[in-house]
Structure formats: C-alpha cells, structure tokens
PDB file of C-alpha atoms in Angstrom:
ATOM      1  CA  MET A   1      17.567  12.948  12.715  1.00  0.00           C
ATOM      2  CA  THR A   2      19.658  11.824  15.614  1.00  0.00           C
ATOM      3  CA  THR A   3      23.259  10.766  15.491  1.00  0.00           C
ATOM      4  CA  SER A   4      22.138   7.160  16.018  1.00  0.00           C
ATOM      5  CA  ASP A   5      20.490   7.387  12.573  1.00  0.00           C
ATOM      6  CA  LEU A   6      23.844   8.107  10.959  1.00  0.00           C
ATOM      7  CA  PRO A   7      26.450   5.473  10.090  1.00  0.00           C
ATOM      8  CA  ALA A   8      29.351   5.225  12.503  1.00  0.00           C
ATOM      9  CA  GLU A   9      32.336   7.306  11.497  1.00  0.00           C
ATOM     10  CA  GLY A  10      34.395   5.439   8.936  1.00  0.00           C
ATOM     11  CA  GLN A  11      31.643   2.849   8.430  1.00  0.00           C
ATOM     12  CA  PRO A  12      29.642   2.641   5.205  1.00  0.00           C
ATOM     13  CA  ASP A  13      25.923   3.308   5.372  1.00  0.00           C
ATOM     14  CA  VAL A  14      24.847  -0.260   4.601  1.00  0.00           C
ATOM     15  CA  SER A  15      21.199   0.722   4.170  1.00  0.00           C
ATOM     16  CA  THR A  16      21.930   2.136   0.710  1.00  0.00           C
ATOM     17  CA  GLU A  17      24.968   0.075  -0.200  1.00  0.00           C
ATOM     18  CA  GLY A  18      24.473  -1.770  -3.477  1.00  0.00           C
ATOM     19  CA  THR A  19      21.070  -0.263  -4.260  1.00  0.00           C
ATOM     20  CA  GLU A  20      20.274   1.674  -7.394  1.00  0.00           C
ATOM     21  CA  ALA A  21      17.779   4.006  -5.749  1.00  0.00           C
ATOM     22  CA  PRO A  22      17.559   5.066  -2.111  1.00  0.00           C
ATOM     23  CA  PHE A  23      13.935   3.889  -1.840  1.00  0.00           C
ATOM     24  CA  ASP A  24      14.296   0.314  -3.108  1.00  0.00           C
ATOM     25  CA  ASP A  25      13.730  -1.335   0.251  1.00  0.00           C
ATOM     26  CA  VAL A  26      10.971   0.942   1.530  1.00  0.00           C
ATOM     27  CA  ILE A  27       8.083  -0.950  -0.091  1.00  0.00           C
ATOM     28  CA  THR A  28       7.534  -4.492  -1.323  1.00  0.00           C
ATOM     29  CA  LEU A  29       4.535  -5.486  -3.415  1.00  0.00           C
ATOM     30  CA  SER A  30       3.360  -8.972  -4.298  1.00  0.00           C
ATOM     31  CA  THR A  31       0.308 -10.081  -6.241  1.00  0.00           C
ATOM     32  CA  ALA A  32      -1.640 -13.328  -6.075  1.00  0.00           C
ATOM     33  CA  THR A  33      -4.743 -14.438  -7.961  1.00  0.00           C
ATOM     34  CA  GLY A  34      -7.081 -16.920  -6.332  1.00  0.00           C
ATOM     35  CA  ASP A  35      -9.097 -19.631  -8.099  1.00  0.00           C
ATOM     36  CA  ASP A  36     -12.172 -17.419  -7.692  1.00  0.00           C
ATOM     37  CA  GLY A  37     -10.553 -14.595  -9.667  1.00  0.00           C
ATOM     38  CA  VAL A  38      -9.881 -12.458  -6.597  1.00  0.00           C
ATOM     39  CA  VAL A  39      -6.581 -10.595  -6.895  1.00  0.00           C
ATOM     40  CA  THR A  40      -4.704  -9.781  -3.695  1.00  0.00           C
ATOM     41  CA  VAL A  41      -1.969  -7.169  -3.701  1.00  0.00           C
ATOM     42  CA  THR A  42       0.118  -7.430  -0.533  1.00  0.00           C
ATOM     43  CA  VAL A  43       1.942  -4.272   0.514  1.00  0.00           C
ATOM     44  CA  VAL A  44       4.835  -4.335   2.990  1.00  0.00           C
ATOM     45  CA  GLY A  45       6.732  -1.241   4.104  1.00  0.00           C
ATOM     46  CA  GLU A  46       5.982   2.453   3.918  1.00  0.00           C
ATOM     47  CA  VAL A  47       3.497   4.100   1.556  1.00  0.00           C
ATOM     48  CA  ASP A  48       4.593   7.705   1.140  1.00  0.00           C
ATOM     49  CA  THR A  49       5.330  10.269  -1.570  1.00  0.00           C
ATOM     50  CA  PHE A  50       8.201   8.194  -2.939  1.00  0.00           C
ATOM     51  CA  THR A  51       6.538   4.756  -2.942  1.00  0.00           C
ATOM     52  CA  ALA A  52       2.916   5.682  -3.740  1.00  0.00           C
ATOM     53  CA  PRO A  53       3.508   5.847  -7.537  1.00  0.00           C
ATOM     54  CA  VAL A  54       4.771   2.245  -7.504  1.00  0.00           C
ATOM     55  CA  LEU A  55       1.683   1.139  -5.587  1.00  0.00           C
ATOM     56  CA  ARG A  56      -0.607   3.134  -7.901  1.00  0.00           C
ATOM     57  CA  SER A  57       0.943   1.533 -10.982  1.00  0.00           C
ATOM     58  CA  THR A  58       0.528  -1.981  -9.583  1.00  0.00           C
ATOM     59  CA  LEU A  59      -3.089  -1.404  -8.531  1.00  0.00           C
ATOM     60  CA  ASP A  60      -3.978   0.205 -11.871  1.00  0.00           C
ATOM     61  CA  SER A  61      -2.522  -2.698 -13.833  1.00  0.00           C
ATOM     62  CA  GLN A  62      -4.490  -5.177 -11.709  1.00  0.00           C
ATOM     63  CA  LEU A  63      -7.750  -3.260 -12.208  1.00  0.00           C
ATOM     64  CA  GLU A  64      -7.176  -3.293 -15.975  1.00  0.00           C
ATOM     65  CA  GLN A  65      -7.427  -7.091 -15.795  1.00  0.00           C
ATOM     66  CA  GLN A  66     -11.021  -6.766 -14.469  1.00  0.00           C
ATOM     67  CA  PRO A  67     -10.692  -9.152 -11.497  1.00  0.00           C
ATOM     68  CA  SER A  68     -13.856 -10.231  -9.684  1.00  0.00           C
ATOM     69  CA  GLU A  69     -12.483  -8.439  -6.620  1.00  0.00           C
ATOM     70  CA  LEU A  70      -9.307  -6.582  -5.676  1.00  0.00           C
ATOM     71  CA  VAL A  71      -8.002  -7.038  -2.149  1.00  0.00           C
ATOM     72  CA  ILE A  72      -5.266  -4.719  -0.914  1.00  0.00           C
ATOM     73  CA  ASP A  73      -3.512  -6.324   2.036  1.00  0.00           C
ATOM     74  CA  LEU A  74      -2.029  -3.488   4.085  1.00  0.00           C
ATOM     75  CA  SER A  75      -1.273  -5.571   7.181  1.00  0.00           C
ATOM     76  CA  GLY A  76       2.476  -5.204   6.546  1.00  0.00           C
ATOM     77  CA  VAL A  77       2.382  -1.424   6.160  1.00  0.00           C
ATOM     78  CA  GLN A  78       4.266   0.519   8.851  1.00  0.00           C
ATOM     79  CA  PHE A  79       3.451   4.000   7.519  1.00  0.00           C
ATOM     80  CA  LEU A  80       0.576   5.287   5.396  1.00  0.00           C
ATOM     81  CA  GLY A  81       1.035   8.904   4.345  1.00  0.00           C
ATOM     82  CA  SER A  82      -1.237  11.283   2.474  1.00  0.00           C
ATOM     83  CA  ALA A  83       0.100  10.116  -0.901  1.00  0.00           C
ATOM     84  CA  GLY A  84      -0.828   6.550   0.033  1.00  0.00           C
ATOM     85  CA  LEU A  85      -4.296   7.657   1.117  1.00  0.00           C
ATOM     86  CA  ALA A  86      -4.718   9.396  -2.247  1.00  0.00           C
ATOM     87  CA  VAL A  87      -3.766   6.178  -4.073  1.00  0.00           C
ATOM     88  CA  LEU A  88      -6.362   4.233  -2.079  1.00  0.00           C
ATOM     89  CA  VAL A  89      -9.092   6.780  -2.861  1.00  0.00           C
ATOM     90  CA  GLU A  90      -8.186   6.818  -6.569  1.00  0.00           C
ATOM     91  CA  THR A  91      -8.175   3.021  -6.629  1.00  0.00           C
ATOM     92  CA  GLN A  92     -11.600   2.952  -4.963  1.00  0.00           C
ATOM     93  CA  LYS A  93     -12.993   5.285  -7.648  1.00  0.00           C
ATOM     94  CA  SER A  94     -11.408   3.292 -10.457  1.00  0.00           C
ATOM     95  CA  ALA A  95     -12.646  -0.022  -9.031  1.00  0.00           C
ATOM     96  CA  ARG A  96     -16.162   1.341  -8.668  1.00  0.00           C
ATOM     97  CA  SER A  97     -16.212   2.630 -12.264  1.00  0.00           C
ATOM     98  CA  ARG A  98     -15.091  -0.825 -13.475  1.00  0.00           C
ATOM     99  CA  GLU A  99     -17.567  -2.591 -11.170  1.00  0.00           C
ATOM    100  CA  VAL A 100     -14.738  -4.393  -9.385  1.00  0.00           C
ATOM    101  CA  GLY A 101     -15.167  -5.040  -5.664  1.00  0.00           C
ATOM    102  CA  LEU A 102     -12.458  -3.543  -3.468  1.00  0.00           C
ATOM    103  CA  ARG A 103     -11.509  -4.627   0.024  1.00  0.00           C
ATOM    104  CA  LEU A 104      -8.699  -3.463   2.292  1.00  0.00           C
ATOM    105  CA  ILE A 105      -7.046  -5.662   4.881  1.00  0.00           C
ATOM    106  CA  ALA A 106      -6.087  -3.249   7.622  1.00  0.00           C
ATOM    107  CA  THR A 107      -4.857  -4.733  10.875  1.00  0.00           C
ATOM    108  CA  THR A 108      -2.444  -2.121  12.180  1.00  0.00           C
ATOM    109  CA  ARG A 109      -2.889   1.302  13.695  1.00  0.00           C
ATOM    110  CA  ALA A 110      -0.385   2.657  11.144  1.00  0.00           C
ATOM    111  CA  VAL A 111      -3.084   2.072   8.500  1.00  0.00           C
ATOM    112  CA  THR A 112      -6.377   2.411  10.358  1.00  0.00           C
ATOM    113  CA  ARG A 113      -5.485   5.646  12.150  1.00  0.00           C
ATOM    114  CA  PRO A 114      -4.844   7.769   9.017  1.00  0.00           C
ATOM    115  CA  LEU A 115      -8.043   6.367   7.462  1.00  0.00           C
ATOM    116  CA  GLU A 116     -10.042   7.228  10.596  1.00  0.00           C
ATOM    117  CA  VAL A 117      -8.566  10.699  11.126  1.00  0.00           C
ATOM    118  CA  THR A 118      -9.262  11.721   7.536  1.00  0.00           C
ATOM    119  CA  GLY A 119     -12.754  10.211   7.524  1.00  0.00           C
ATOM    120  CA  LEU A 120     -11.811   8.028   4.552  1.00  0.00           C
ATOM    121  CA  ILE A 121     -12.391   4.768   6.397  1.00  0.00           C
ATOM    122  CA  ASP A 122     -16.096   4.865   5.486  1.00  0.00           C
ATOM    123  CA  LEU A 123     -15.241   4.717   1.762  1.00  0.00           C
ATOM    124  CA  PHE A 124     -13.777   1.228   2.078  1.00  0.00           C
ATOM    125  CA  THR A 125     -14.752  -2.276   3.011  1.00  0.00           C
ATOM    126  CA  ILE A 126     -12.236  -3.110   5.724  1.00  0.00           C
ATOM    127  CA  ALA A 127     -11.333  -6.635   6.792  1.00  0.00           C
ATOM    128  CA  ASP A 128      -8.845  -7.841   9.335  1.00  0.00           C
ATOM    129  CA  SER A 129      -7.890 -11.005   7.434  1.00  0.00           C
ATOM    130  CA  PRO A 130      -7.823 -12.245   3.844  1.00  0.00           C
ATOM    131  CA  ALA A 131     -10.829 -14.529   4.431  1.00  0.00           C
ATOM    132  CA  ARG A 132     -14.207 -13.088   3.530  1.00  0.00           C
TER     133      ARG A 132
END
C-alpha cells in the first residue's frame, strides 16, 4: 500500500463511508432471462475470496431453476482470483450434472489469463460476446 492509497490527513475515507460492509462495492451481479430461457448473470468488479461466495450463491440459485443455458458474463471483471476460479469450476460441474449448458463471456485479460495459466480454460465454452 502506498500513501496515495490512504485518505488525505483529516479527510474521511469516502470509499467506505456509508457502507455496511467494506466489500459492498467490489462486485455487482445482475441476472437476465431471455425469451429462449437462457439466463445471463453479469458480473462486474473483482471476484476474490470475499466476493466469491456471493457469486456462488447467485449461480447456484440460477442453476436450481434449470435454465436451458447459463451464461456468465465476465466482461466487466477486473480481477479473477483463485476463489473465483473455484466458483467457476464448481458451477461447471453443477451445470453438467443438471444438463444445463454453461458459457462464459470472457473478453479481458484479467479473466482469460488466470483461466489459461491454470489450464482451466479448456473446461469452458468461451465466447467474446453474448450472441451465440
């Protein structure tokens, strides 16, 4: 941490002001269901040890609905840590056992690089846009 990461002396740290938990703004999830029954979960922010459980919960609840396909849009993800990779692998296994198609939208190096380095990229169908 550098001193530029700290609030100026006498100034409040506005990044946590008014929030209930320090990680509230680190990840944003939204879900949309298309006319064809395809569910898209859009992830924006950082997927790490603190935010992965929220993502896991959302993905699990969507898989319970037995959509025709689950699309995880990771194009807004700036960081994908090992906990996030674990969630993706677990979701892939769960989708396969429920016979639900799974597709990742991965357009940034922040997402594709960890998948490539770990060799996990071959487990997933990767797209660079929501269109099939």
